[in-house]
JSON list of C-alpha atoms in Angstrom, two decimals:
[
{"chain": "A", "resi": 1, "resn": "UNK", "atom": "CA", "xyz": [12.62, -1.91, -3.16]},
{"chain": "A", "resi": 2, "resn": "UNK", "atom": "CA", "xyz": [12.34, -0.69, 0.40]},
{"chain": "A", "resi": 3, "resn": "UNK", "atom": "CA", "xyz": [11.93, -2.57, 3.62]},
{"chain": "A", "resi": 4, "resn": "UNK", "atom": "CA", "xyz": [8.57, -3.92, 4.64]},
{"chain": "A", "resi": 5, "resn": "UNK", "atom": "CA", "xyz": [8.27, -1.29, 7.36]},
{"chain": "A", "resi": 6, "resn": "UNK", "atom": "CA", "xyz": [8.77, 1.58, 4.94]},
{"chain": "A", "resi": 7, "resn": "UNK", "atom": "CA", "xyz": [6.30, 0.06, 2.47]},
{"chain": "A", "resi": 8, "resn": "UNK", "atom": "CA", "xyz": [3.70, -0.33, 5.20]},
{"chain": "A", "resi": 9, "resn": "UNK", "atom": "CA", "xyz": [4.39, 3.24, 6.30]},
{"chain": "A", "resi": 10, "resn": "UNK", "atom": "CA", "xyz": [3.84, 4.52, 2.78]},
{"chain": "A", "resi": 11, "resn": "UNK", "atom": "CA", "xyz": [0.57, 2.56, 2.57]},
{"chain": "A", "resi": 12, "resn": "UNK", "atom": "CA", "xyz": [-0.50, 4.03, 5.89]},
{"chain": "A", "resi": 13, "resn": "UNK", "atom": "CA", "xyz": [0.25, 7.53, 4.59]},
{"chain": "A", "resi": 14, "resn": "UNK", "atom": "CA", "xyz": [-1.89, 6.84, 1.52]},
{"chain": "A", "resi": 15, "resn": "UNK", "atom": "CA", "xyz": [-4.77, 5.66, 3.71]},
{"chain": "A", "resi": 16, "resn": "UNK", "atom": "CA", "xyz": [-4.55, 8.85, 5.80]},
{"chain": "A", "resi": 17, "resn": "UNK", "atom": "CA", "xyz": [-4.37, 11.00, 2.68]},
{"chain": "A", "resi": 18, "resn": "UNK", "atom": "CA", "xyz": [-7.42, 9.25, 1.25]},
{"chain": "A", "resi": 19, "resn": "UNK", "atom": "CA", "xyz": [-9.29, 9.66, 4.53]},
{"chain": "A", "resi": 20, "resn": "UNK", "atom": "CA", "xyz": [-8.59, 13.40, 4.51]},
{"chain": "A", "resi": 21, "resn": "UNK", "atom": "CA", "xyz": [-9.94, 13.73, 0.97]},
{"chain": "A", "resi": 22, "resn": "UNK", "atom": "CA", "xyz": [-13.00, 11.65, 1.84]},
{"chain": "A", "resi": 23, "resn": "UNK", "atom": "CA", "xyz": [-13.68, 13.90, 4.85]},
{"chain": "A", "resi": 24, "resn": "UNK", "atom": "CA", "xyz": [-13.37, 16.96, 2.63]},
{"chain": "A", "resi": 25, "resn": "UNK", "atom": "CA", "xyz": [-15.84, 15.42, 0.17]},
{"chain": "A", "resi": 26, "resn": "UNK", "atom": "CA", "xyz": [-18.29, 14.61, 2.94]},
{"chain": "A", "resi": 27, "resn": "UNK", "atom": "CA", "xyz": [-18.11, 18.14, 4.34]},
{"chain": "A", "resi": 28, "resn": "UNK", "atom": "CA", "xyz": [-18.56, 19.72, 0.90]},
{"chain": "A", "resi": 29, "resn": "UNK", "atom": "CA", "xyz": [-20.99, 17.25, -0.66]},
{"chain": "A", "resi": 30, "resn": "UNK", "atom": "CA", "xyz": [-23.29, 20.02, -1.89]},
{"chain": "A", "resi": 31, "resn": "UNK", "atom": "CA", "xyz": [-20.54, 21.82, -3.81]},
{"chain": "A", "resi": 32, "resn": "UNK", "atom": "CA", "xyz": [-20.19, 20.12, -7.19]},
{"chain": "A", "resi": 33, "resn": "UNK", "atom": "CA", "xyz": [-16.79, 21.55, -8.11]},
{"chain": "A", "resi": 34, "resn": "UNK", "atom": "CA", "xyz": [-15.16, 20.48, -4.84]},
{"chain": "A", "resi": 35, "resn": "UNK", "atom": "CA", "xyz": [-16.86, 17.09, -4.94]},
{"chain": "A", "resi": 36, "resn": "UNK", "atom": "CA", "xyz": [-15.59, 16.46, -8.49]},
{"chain": "A", "resi": 37, "resn": "UNK", "atom": "CA", "xyz": [-12.06, 17.32, -7.38]},
{"chain": "A", "resi": 38, "resn": "UNK", "atom": "CA", "xyz": [-12.37, 14.98, -4.40]},
{"chain": "A", "resi": 39, "resn": "UNK", "atom": "CA", "xyz": [-13.54, 12.13, -6.65]},
{"chain": "A", "resi": 40, "resn": "UNK", "atom": "CA", "xyz": [-10.66, 12.78, -9.07]},
{"chain": "A", "resi": 41, "resn": "UNK", "atom": "CA", "xyz": [-8.15, 12.76, -6.21]},
{"chain": "A", "resi": 42, "resn": "UNK", "atom": "CA", "xyz": [-9.62, 9.57, -4.74]},
{"chain": "A", "resi": 43, "resn": "UNK", "atom": "CA", "xyz": [-9.28, 7.86, -8.13]},
{"chain": "A", "resi": 44, "resn": "UNK", "atom": "CA", "xyz": [-5.61, 8.87, -8.28]},
{"chain": "A", "resi": 45, "resn": "UNK", "atom": "CA", "xyz": [-5.05, 7.75, -4.69]},
{"chain": "A", "resi": 46, "resn": "UNK", "atom": "CA", "xyz": [-6.56, 4.35, -5.38]},
{"chain": "A", "resi": 47, "resn": "UNK", "atom": "CA", "xyz": [-4.09, 3.77, -8.22]},
{"chain": "A", "resi": 48, "resn": "UNK", "atom": "CA", "xyz": [-1.15, 4.75, -6.03]},
{"chain": "A", "resi": 49, "resn": "UNK", "atom": "CA", "xyz": [-2.47, 2.60, -3.18]},
{"chain": "A", "resi": 50, "resn": "UNK", "atom": "CA", "xyz": [-2.79, -0.44, -5.43]},
{"chain": "A", "resi": 51, "resn": "UNK", "atom": "CA", "xyz": [0.75, 0.04, -6.76]},
{"chain": "A", "resi": 52, "resn": "UNK", "atom": "CA", "xyz": [2.12, 0.22, -3.21]},
{"chain": "A", "resi": 53, "resn": "UNK", "atom": "CA", "xyz": [0.08, -2.81, -2.20]},
{"chain": "A", "resi": 54, "resn": "UNK", "atom": "CA", "xyz": [1.46, -4.81, -5.15]},
{"chain": "A", "resi": 55, "resn": "UNK", "atom": "CA", "xyz": [4.99, -3.73, -4.24]},
{"chain": "A", "resi": 56, "resn": "UNK", "atom": "CA", "xyz": [4.44, -4.90, -0.65]},
{"chain": "A", "resi": 57, "resn": "UNK", "atom": "CA", "xyz": [3.00, -8.19, -1.88]},
{"chain": "A", "resi": 58, "resn": "UNK", "atom": "CA", "xyz": [6.07, -8.75, -4.07]},
{"chain": "A", "resi": 59, "resn": "UNK", "atom": "CA", "xyz": [8.40, -7.91, -1.18]},
{"chain": "A", "resi": 60, "resn": "UNK", "atom": "CA", "xyz": [6.60, -10.35, 1.13]},
{"chain": "A", "resi": 61, "resn": "UNK", "atom": "CA", "xyz": [6.74, -13.06, -1.55]},
{"chain": "A", "resi": 62, "resn": "UNK", "atom": "CA", "xyz": [10.49, -12.56, -2.03]},
{"chain": "A", "resi": 63, "resn": "UNK", "atom": "CA", "xyz": [11.05, -12.65, 1.73]},
{"chain": "A", "resi": 64, "resn": "UNK", "atom": "CA", "xyz": [9.14, -15.91, 2.01]},
{"chain": "A", "resi": 65, "resn": "UNK", "atom": "CA", "xyz": [11.17, -17.39, -0.85]},
{"chain": "A", "resi": 66, "resn": "UNK", "atom": "CA", "xyz": [14.39, -16.42, 0.92]},
{"chain": "A", "resi": 67, "resn": "UNK", "atom": "CA", "xyz": [13.14, -17.91, 4.21]},
{"chain": "A", "resi": 68, "resn": "UNK", "atom": "CA", "xyz": [12.18, -21.18, 2.53]},
{"chain": "A", "resi": 69, "resn": "UNK", "atom": "CA", "xyz": [15.53, -21.36, 0.74]},
{"chain": "A", "resi": 70, "resn": "UNK", "atom": "CA", "xyz": [17.37, -20.83, 4.02]},
{"chain": "A", "resi": 71, "resn": "UNK", "atom": "CA", "xyz": [15.17, -23.40, 5.74]},
{"chain": "A", "resi": 72, "resn": "UNK", "atom": "CA", "xyz": [15.92, -26.01, 3.05]},
{"chain": "A", "resi": 73, "resn": "UNK", "atom": "CA", "xyz": [19.61, -25.25, 3.25]},
{"chain": "A", "resi": 74, "resn": "UNK", "atom": "CA", "xyz": [19.60, -25.61, 7.03]},
{"chain": "A", "resi": 75, "resn": "UNK", "atom": "CA", "xyz": [17.73, -28.91, 6.86]},
{"chain": "A", "resi": 76, "resn": "UNK", "atom": "CA", "xyz": [20.25, -30.26, 4.35]},
{"chain": "A", "resi": 77, "resn": "UNK", "atom": "CA", "xyz": [23.10, -29.37, 6.69]},
{"chain": "A", "resi": 78, "resn": "UNK", "atom": "CA", "xyz": [21.36, -31.02, 9.65]},
{"chain": "A", "resi": 79, "resn": "UNK", "atom": "CA", "xyz": [20.58, -34.20, 7.75]}
]
């Protein structure tokens, strides 16, 4: 699992990639073959985006667990 920054960067790349495909679809909306390819690509991108989002969510959760564990440990030492 990568760092949060790299995960966010990968998500940002996916958003840009999706935006490019959406622009292509908008510009070629009258061409059925291109539009079908755009829709297929957007479906694939959404799956990848959701996987990356879940990975980021898991990473954030694990970070928060580690922070809380450290916080409890520090409080025990203080008290």
